[in-house]
Short mmCIF file of C-alpha atoms in Angstrom, two decimals:
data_model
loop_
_atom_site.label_atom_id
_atom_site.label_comp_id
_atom_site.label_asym_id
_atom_site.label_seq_id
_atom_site.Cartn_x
_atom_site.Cartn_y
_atom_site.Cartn_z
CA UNK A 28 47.06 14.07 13.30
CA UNK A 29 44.29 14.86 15.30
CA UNK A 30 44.57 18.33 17.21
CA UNK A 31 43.08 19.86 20.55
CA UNK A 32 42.00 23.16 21.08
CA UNK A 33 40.47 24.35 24.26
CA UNK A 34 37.07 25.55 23.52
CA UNK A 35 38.33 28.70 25.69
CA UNK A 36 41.30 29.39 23.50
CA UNK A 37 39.16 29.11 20.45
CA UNK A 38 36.63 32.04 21.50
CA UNK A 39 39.66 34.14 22.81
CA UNK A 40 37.88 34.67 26.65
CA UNK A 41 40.42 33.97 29.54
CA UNK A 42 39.67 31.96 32.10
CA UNK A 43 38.58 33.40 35.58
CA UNK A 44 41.01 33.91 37.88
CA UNK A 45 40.24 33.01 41.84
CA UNK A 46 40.13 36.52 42.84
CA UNK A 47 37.41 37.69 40.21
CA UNK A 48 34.87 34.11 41.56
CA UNK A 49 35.54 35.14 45.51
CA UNK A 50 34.08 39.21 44.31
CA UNK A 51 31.39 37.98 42.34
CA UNK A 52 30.13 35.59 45.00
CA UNK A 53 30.40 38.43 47.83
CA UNK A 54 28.51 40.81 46.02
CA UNK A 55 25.54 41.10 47.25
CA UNK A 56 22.61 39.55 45.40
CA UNK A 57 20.87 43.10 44.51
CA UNK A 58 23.02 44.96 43.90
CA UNK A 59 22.98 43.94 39.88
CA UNK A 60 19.14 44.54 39.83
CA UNK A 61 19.55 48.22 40.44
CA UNK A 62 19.32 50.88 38.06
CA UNK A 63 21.59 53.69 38.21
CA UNK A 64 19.70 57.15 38.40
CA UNK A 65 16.31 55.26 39.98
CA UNK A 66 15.57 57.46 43.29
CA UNK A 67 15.05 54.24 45.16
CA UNK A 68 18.24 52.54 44.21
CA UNK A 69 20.43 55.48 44.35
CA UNK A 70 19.00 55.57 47.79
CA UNK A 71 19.61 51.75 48.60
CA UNK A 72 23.86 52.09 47.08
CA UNK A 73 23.67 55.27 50.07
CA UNK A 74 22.47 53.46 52.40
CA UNK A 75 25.10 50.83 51.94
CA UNK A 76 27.80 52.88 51.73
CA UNK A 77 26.62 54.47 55.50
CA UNK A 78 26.36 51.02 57.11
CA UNK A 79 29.60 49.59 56.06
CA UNK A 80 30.54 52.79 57.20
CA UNK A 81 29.26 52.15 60.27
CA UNK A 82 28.80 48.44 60.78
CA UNK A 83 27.29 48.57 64.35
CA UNK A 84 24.64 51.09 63.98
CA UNK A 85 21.23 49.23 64.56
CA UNK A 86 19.56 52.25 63.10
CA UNK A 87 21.34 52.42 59.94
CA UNK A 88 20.76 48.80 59.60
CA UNK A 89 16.80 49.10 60.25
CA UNK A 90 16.49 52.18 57.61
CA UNK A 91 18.55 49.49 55.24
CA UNK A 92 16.06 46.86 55.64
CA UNK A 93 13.40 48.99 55.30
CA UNK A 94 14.33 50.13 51.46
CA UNK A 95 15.64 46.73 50.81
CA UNK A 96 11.95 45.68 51.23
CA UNK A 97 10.19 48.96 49.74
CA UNK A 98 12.54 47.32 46.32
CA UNK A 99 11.18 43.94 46.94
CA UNK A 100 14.13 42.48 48.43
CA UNK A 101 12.44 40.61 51.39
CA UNK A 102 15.46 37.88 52.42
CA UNK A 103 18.03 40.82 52.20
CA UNK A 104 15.62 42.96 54.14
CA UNK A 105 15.35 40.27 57.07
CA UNK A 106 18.50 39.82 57.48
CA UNK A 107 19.44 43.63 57.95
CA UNK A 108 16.28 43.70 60.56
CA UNK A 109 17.64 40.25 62.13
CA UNK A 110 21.40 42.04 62.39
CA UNK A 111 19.63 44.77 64.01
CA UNK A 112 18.08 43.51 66.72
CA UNK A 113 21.03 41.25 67.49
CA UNK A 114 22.94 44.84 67.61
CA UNK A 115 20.77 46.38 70.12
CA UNK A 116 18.79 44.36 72.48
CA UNK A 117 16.47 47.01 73.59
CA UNK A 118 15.93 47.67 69.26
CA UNK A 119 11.91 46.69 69.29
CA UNK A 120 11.18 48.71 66.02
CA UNK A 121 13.49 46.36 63.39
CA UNK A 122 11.73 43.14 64.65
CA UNK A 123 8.10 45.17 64.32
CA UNK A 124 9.45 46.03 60.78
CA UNK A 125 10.30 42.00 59.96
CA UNK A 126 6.72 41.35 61.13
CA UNK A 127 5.20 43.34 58.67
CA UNK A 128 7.65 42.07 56.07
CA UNK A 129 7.12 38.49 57.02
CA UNK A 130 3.04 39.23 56.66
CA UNK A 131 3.36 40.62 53.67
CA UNK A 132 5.12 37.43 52.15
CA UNK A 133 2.57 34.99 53.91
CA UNK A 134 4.27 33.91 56.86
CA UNK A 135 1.87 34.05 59.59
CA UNK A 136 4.20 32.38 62.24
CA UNK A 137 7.10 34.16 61.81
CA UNK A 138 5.03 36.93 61.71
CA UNK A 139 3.56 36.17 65.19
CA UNK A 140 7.00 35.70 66.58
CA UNK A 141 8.34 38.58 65.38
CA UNK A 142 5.18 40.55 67.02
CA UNK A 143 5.85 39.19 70.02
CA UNK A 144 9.54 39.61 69.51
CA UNK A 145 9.16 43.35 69.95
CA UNK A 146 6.52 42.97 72.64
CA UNK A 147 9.14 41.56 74.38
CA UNK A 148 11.15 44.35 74.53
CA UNK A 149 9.18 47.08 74.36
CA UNK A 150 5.10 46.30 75.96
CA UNK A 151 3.70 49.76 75.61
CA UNK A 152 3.86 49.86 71.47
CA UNK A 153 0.42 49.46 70.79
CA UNK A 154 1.32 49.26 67.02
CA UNK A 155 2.72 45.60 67.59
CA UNK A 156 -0.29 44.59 69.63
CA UNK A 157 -2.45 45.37 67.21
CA UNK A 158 -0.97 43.44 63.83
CA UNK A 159 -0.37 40.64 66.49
CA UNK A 160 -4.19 40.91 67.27
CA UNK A 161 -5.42 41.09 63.65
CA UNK A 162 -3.16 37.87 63.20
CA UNK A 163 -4.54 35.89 65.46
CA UNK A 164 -8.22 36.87 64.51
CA UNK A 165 -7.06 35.72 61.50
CA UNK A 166 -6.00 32.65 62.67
CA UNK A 167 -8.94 31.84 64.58
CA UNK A 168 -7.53 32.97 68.09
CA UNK A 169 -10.75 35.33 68.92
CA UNK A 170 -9.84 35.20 72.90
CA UNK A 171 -6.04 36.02 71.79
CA UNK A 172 -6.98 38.75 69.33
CA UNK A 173 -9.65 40.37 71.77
CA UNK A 174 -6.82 40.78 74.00
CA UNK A 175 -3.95 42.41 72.11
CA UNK A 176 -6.83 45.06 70.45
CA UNK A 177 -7.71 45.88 73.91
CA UNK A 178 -4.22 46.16 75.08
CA UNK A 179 -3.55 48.25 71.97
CA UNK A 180 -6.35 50.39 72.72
CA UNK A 181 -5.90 51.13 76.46
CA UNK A 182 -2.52 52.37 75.23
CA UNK A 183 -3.76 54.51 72.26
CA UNK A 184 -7.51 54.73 71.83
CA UNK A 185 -6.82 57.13 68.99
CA UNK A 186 -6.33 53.68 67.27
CA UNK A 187 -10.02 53.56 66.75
CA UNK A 188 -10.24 56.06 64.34
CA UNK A 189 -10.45 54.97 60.66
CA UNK A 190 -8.55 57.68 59.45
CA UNK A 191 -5.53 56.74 61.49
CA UNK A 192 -5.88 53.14 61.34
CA UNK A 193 -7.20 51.90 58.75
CA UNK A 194 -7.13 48.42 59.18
CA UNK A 195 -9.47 48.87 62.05
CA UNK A 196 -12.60 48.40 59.39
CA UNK A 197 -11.01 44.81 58.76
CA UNK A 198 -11.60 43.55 62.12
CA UNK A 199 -14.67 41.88 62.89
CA UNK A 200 -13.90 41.52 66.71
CA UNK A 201 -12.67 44.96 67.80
CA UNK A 202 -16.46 46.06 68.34
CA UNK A 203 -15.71 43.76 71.55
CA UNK A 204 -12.82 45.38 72.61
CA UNK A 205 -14.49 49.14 72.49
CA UNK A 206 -17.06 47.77 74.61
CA UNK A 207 -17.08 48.95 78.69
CA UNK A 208 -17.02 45.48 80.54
CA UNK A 209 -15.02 43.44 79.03
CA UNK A 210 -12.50 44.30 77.43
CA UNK A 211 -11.33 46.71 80.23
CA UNK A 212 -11.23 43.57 82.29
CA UNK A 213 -9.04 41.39 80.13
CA UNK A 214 -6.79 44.12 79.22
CA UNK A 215 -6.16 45.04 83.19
CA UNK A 216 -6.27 41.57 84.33
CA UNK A 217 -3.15 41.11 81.25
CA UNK A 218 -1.17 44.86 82.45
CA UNK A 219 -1.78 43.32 86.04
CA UNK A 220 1.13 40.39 85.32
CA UNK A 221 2.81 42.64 82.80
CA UNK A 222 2.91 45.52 84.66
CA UNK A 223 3.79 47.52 81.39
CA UNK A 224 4.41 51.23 81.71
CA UNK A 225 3.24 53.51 78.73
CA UNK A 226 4.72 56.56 77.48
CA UNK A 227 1.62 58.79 76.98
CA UNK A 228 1.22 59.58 73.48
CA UNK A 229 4.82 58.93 72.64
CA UNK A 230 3.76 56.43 69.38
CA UNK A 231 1.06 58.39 68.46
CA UNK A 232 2.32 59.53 65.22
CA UNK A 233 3.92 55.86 64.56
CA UNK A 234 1.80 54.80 61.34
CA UNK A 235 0.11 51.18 61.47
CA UNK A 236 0.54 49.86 57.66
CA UNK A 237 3.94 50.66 57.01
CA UNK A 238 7.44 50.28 58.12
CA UNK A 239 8.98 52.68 60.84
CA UNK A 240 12.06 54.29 60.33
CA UNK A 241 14.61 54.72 63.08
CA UNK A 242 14.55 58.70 62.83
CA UNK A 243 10.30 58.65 63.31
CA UNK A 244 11.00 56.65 67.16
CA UNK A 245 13.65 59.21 68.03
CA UNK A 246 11.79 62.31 66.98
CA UNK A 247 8.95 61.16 69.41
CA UNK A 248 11.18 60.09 72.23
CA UNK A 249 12.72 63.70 71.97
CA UNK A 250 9.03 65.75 71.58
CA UNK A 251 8.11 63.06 74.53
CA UNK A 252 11.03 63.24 77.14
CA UNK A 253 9.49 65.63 79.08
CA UNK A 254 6.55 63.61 79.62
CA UNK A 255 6.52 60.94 82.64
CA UNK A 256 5.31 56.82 81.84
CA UNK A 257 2.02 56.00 83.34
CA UNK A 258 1.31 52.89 84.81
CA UNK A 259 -1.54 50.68 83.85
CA UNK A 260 -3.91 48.38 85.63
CA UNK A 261 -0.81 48.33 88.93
CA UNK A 262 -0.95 50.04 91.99
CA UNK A 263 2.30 51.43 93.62
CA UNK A 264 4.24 50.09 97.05
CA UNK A 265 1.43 51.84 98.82
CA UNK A 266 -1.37 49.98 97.38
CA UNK A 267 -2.84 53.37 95.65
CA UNK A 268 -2.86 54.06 92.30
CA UNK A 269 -0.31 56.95 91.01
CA UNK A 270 -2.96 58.81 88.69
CA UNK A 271 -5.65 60.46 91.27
CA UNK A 272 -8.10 62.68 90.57
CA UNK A 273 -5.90 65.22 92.16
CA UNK A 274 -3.35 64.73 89.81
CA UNK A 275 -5.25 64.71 87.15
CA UNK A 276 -6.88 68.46 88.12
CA UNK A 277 -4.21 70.31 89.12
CA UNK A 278 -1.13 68.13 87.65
CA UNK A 279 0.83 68.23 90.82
CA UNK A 280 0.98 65.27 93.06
CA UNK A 281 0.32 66.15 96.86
CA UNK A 282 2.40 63.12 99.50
CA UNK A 283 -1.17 62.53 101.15
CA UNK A 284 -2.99 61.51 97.91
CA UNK A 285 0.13 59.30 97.03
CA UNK A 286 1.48 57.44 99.79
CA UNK A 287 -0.52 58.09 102.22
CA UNK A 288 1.34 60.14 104.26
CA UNK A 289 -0.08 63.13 106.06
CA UNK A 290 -0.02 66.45 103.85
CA UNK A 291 1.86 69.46 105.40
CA UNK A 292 0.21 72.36 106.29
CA UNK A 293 0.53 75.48 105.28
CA UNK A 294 1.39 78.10 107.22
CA UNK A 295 -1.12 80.91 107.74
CA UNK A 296 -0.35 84.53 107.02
CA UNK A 297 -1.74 87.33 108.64
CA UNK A 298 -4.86 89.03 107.94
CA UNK A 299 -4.17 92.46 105.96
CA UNK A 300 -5.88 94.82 108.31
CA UNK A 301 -9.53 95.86 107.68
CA UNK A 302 -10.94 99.63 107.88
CA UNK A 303 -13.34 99.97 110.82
CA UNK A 304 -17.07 101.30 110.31
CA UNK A 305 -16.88 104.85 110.86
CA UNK A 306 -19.61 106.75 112.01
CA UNK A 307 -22.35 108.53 110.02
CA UNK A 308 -20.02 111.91 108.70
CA UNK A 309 -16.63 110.71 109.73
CA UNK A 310 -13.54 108.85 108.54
CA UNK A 311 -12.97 105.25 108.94
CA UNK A 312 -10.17 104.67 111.04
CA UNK A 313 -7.32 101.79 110.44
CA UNK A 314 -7.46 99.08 112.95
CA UNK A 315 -3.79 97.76 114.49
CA UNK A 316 -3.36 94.35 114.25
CA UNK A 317 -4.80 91.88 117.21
CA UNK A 318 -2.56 91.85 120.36
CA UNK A 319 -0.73 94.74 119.41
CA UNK A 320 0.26 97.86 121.57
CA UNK A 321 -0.32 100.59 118.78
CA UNK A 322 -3.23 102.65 119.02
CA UNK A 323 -5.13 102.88 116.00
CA UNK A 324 -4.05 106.13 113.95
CA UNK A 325 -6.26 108.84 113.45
CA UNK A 326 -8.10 109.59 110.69
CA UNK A 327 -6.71 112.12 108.53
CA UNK A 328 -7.78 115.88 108.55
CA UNK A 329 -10.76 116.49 105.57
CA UNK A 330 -9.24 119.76 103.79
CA UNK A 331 -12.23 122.49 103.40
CA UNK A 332 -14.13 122.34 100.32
CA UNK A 333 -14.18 125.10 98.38
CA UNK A 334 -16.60 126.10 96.35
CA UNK A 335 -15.86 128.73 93.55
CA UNK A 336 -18.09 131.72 93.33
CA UNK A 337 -20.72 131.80 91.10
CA UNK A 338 -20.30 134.14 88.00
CA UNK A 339 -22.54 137.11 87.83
CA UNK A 340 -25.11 137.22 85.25
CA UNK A 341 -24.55 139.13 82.26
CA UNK A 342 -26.81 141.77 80.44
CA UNK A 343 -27.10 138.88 77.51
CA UNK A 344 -28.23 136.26 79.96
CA UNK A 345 -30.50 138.15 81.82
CA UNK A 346 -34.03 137.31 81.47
CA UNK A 347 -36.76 140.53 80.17
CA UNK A 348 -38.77 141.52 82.92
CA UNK A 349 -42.50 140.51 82.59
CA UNK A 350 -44.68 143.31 81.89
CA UNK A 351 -47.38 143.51 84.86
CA UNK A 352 -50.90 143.38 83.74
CA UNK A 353 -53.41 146.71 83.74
CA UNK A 354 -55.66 146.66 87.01
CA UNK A 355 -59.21 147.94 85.60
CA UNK A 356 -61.62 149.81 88.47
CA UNK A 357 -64.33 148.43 89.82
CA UNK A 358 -67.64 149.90 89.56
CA UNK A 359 -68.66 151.93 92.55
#
């Protein structure tokens, strides 16, 4: 007789149930990759625990992302960026973030788009212009690329510097968009349709070749709130620009240089009165004010000087008295 056994039964391991497949499968795919007591990962299961904590907060999400891809984890990074920006439309820092994750993996088109993604919503990051330039050098696209370095550099020409940015010593075209002519032309000619306001050195301490964190954008919006956007490249309702000379001296904005309107004037003050000459061994007397009735006042009496008497010599003090010389006779 010729018996059965379930392979199962034989090694003594019960079957799953239902419940134990559907918590395996939501798991998330990392999660079994990390290492209890590694700084990152201990990081990454804190991070989790805030955002399911808080499921809507496009911040928390970004900061996710950006450990998921510090650990390698590009597709699970993505998708916390893409959840992000679906979260907040006016987010532009997540879809910069899955442009430089999308870069790194080789993706130059979804690169672009994410570039331009954030351009979108935010035109005066010059960070985004610039890896969207250096793509499209890359690519071929010198015109393109001339265009987003200048626009990057009329925003921040700190960008220049080496020591900032250092991918600026991998560009072979931004020589052209330093130059005078013509890159000032393109990039005003491109703020003319886009008419993009900039926040004057607001990303300045935004790094170039690495993710951005949701806490370094708020810290400068809150060191930069007192500072007003300048336009670009667009003159106001007017027809005059909003940055005049004036302005720029003084830092207050007077209604004629703006809008043309006449400038009030100011009223005048009277002249403090002035001393008149006096004449040679008197007083100056004080002059009344023009068209007045009160005569001028007099000049106050001089007190006598006096002088105190001179002290007596002493016997001390007293010079010898010369001896007078002998008178000899004459002969007679």
């Amino acid at each position: 007789m010729l018996v059965l056994v379930a392979a199962g039964t034989m090694s003594g391991a019960q079957p799953q149930s239902s419940g134990d497949k559907s918590k395996k499968s939501s798991e998330p795919f990392y999660r079994k990759y990390l290492v209890p007591g590694n700084r990152l990962d201990d990081q990454i299961l804190e991070q989790e625990r805030r955002v399911e904590a808080s499921q809507q907060d496009a911040s928390l999400r970004n900061d996710f992302g950006n450990l998921l891809a510090e650990r390698r984890f590009a597709n699970e990074a993505a998708e916390q960026y893409e959840i992000a920006a679906r979260l907040d439309r006016s987010n532009f820092i997540a879809l910069y973030n899955l442009g430089l994750l999308r870069e790194t993996q080789g993706k130059v088109s979804r690169a672009m788009g994410a570039y331009e993604r954030s351009i979108d919503r935010k035109r005066g990051f010059p960070q985004s212009h610039f890896r969207l330039g250096r793509l499209y050098e890359h690519a071929g696209r010198s015109s393109d690329a001339v265009e987003e370095y200048a626009k990057a550099l009329l925003i921040d020409p700190g960008m220049r510097d080496p020591r900032r940015n250092p991918l600026v010593i991998d560009s072979e075209l931004l020589f052209q968009a330093s130059l005078t002519n013509y890159p000032q032309d393109v990039a005003v000619a491109s703020m003319m349709r886009e008419a993009a306001y900039v926040e004057e050195r607001r990303f300045r301490s935004v790094p170039v070749d690495r993710a951005v964190s949701a806490r370094e954008v708020s810290e400068s919006d809150e060191s930069e709130s007192a500072l007003e956007p300048r336009q670009i490249g667009v003159a106001n309702s007017a027809g005059s620009a909003t940055d005049t000379p004036a302005t720029r001296r003084t830092g207050r904005v007077n209604p004629g240089d703006v809008t043309g309107a006449p400038a009030t004037a100011r009223p005048r003050t009277a002249a403090p009165p002035t001393p008149r000459r006096a004449p040679r061994g008197g007083t100056a007397m004080i002059a009344a004010p023009p068209g007045s009735s009160v005569a001028p006042a007099p000049p106050p009496a001089e007190a006598p000087v006096v002088r105190p008497p001179e002290p007596e010599p002493s016997p001390e003090t007293m010079p010898e008295p010369t001896p007078a010389a002998p008178v000899e006779d004459e002969p007679s």
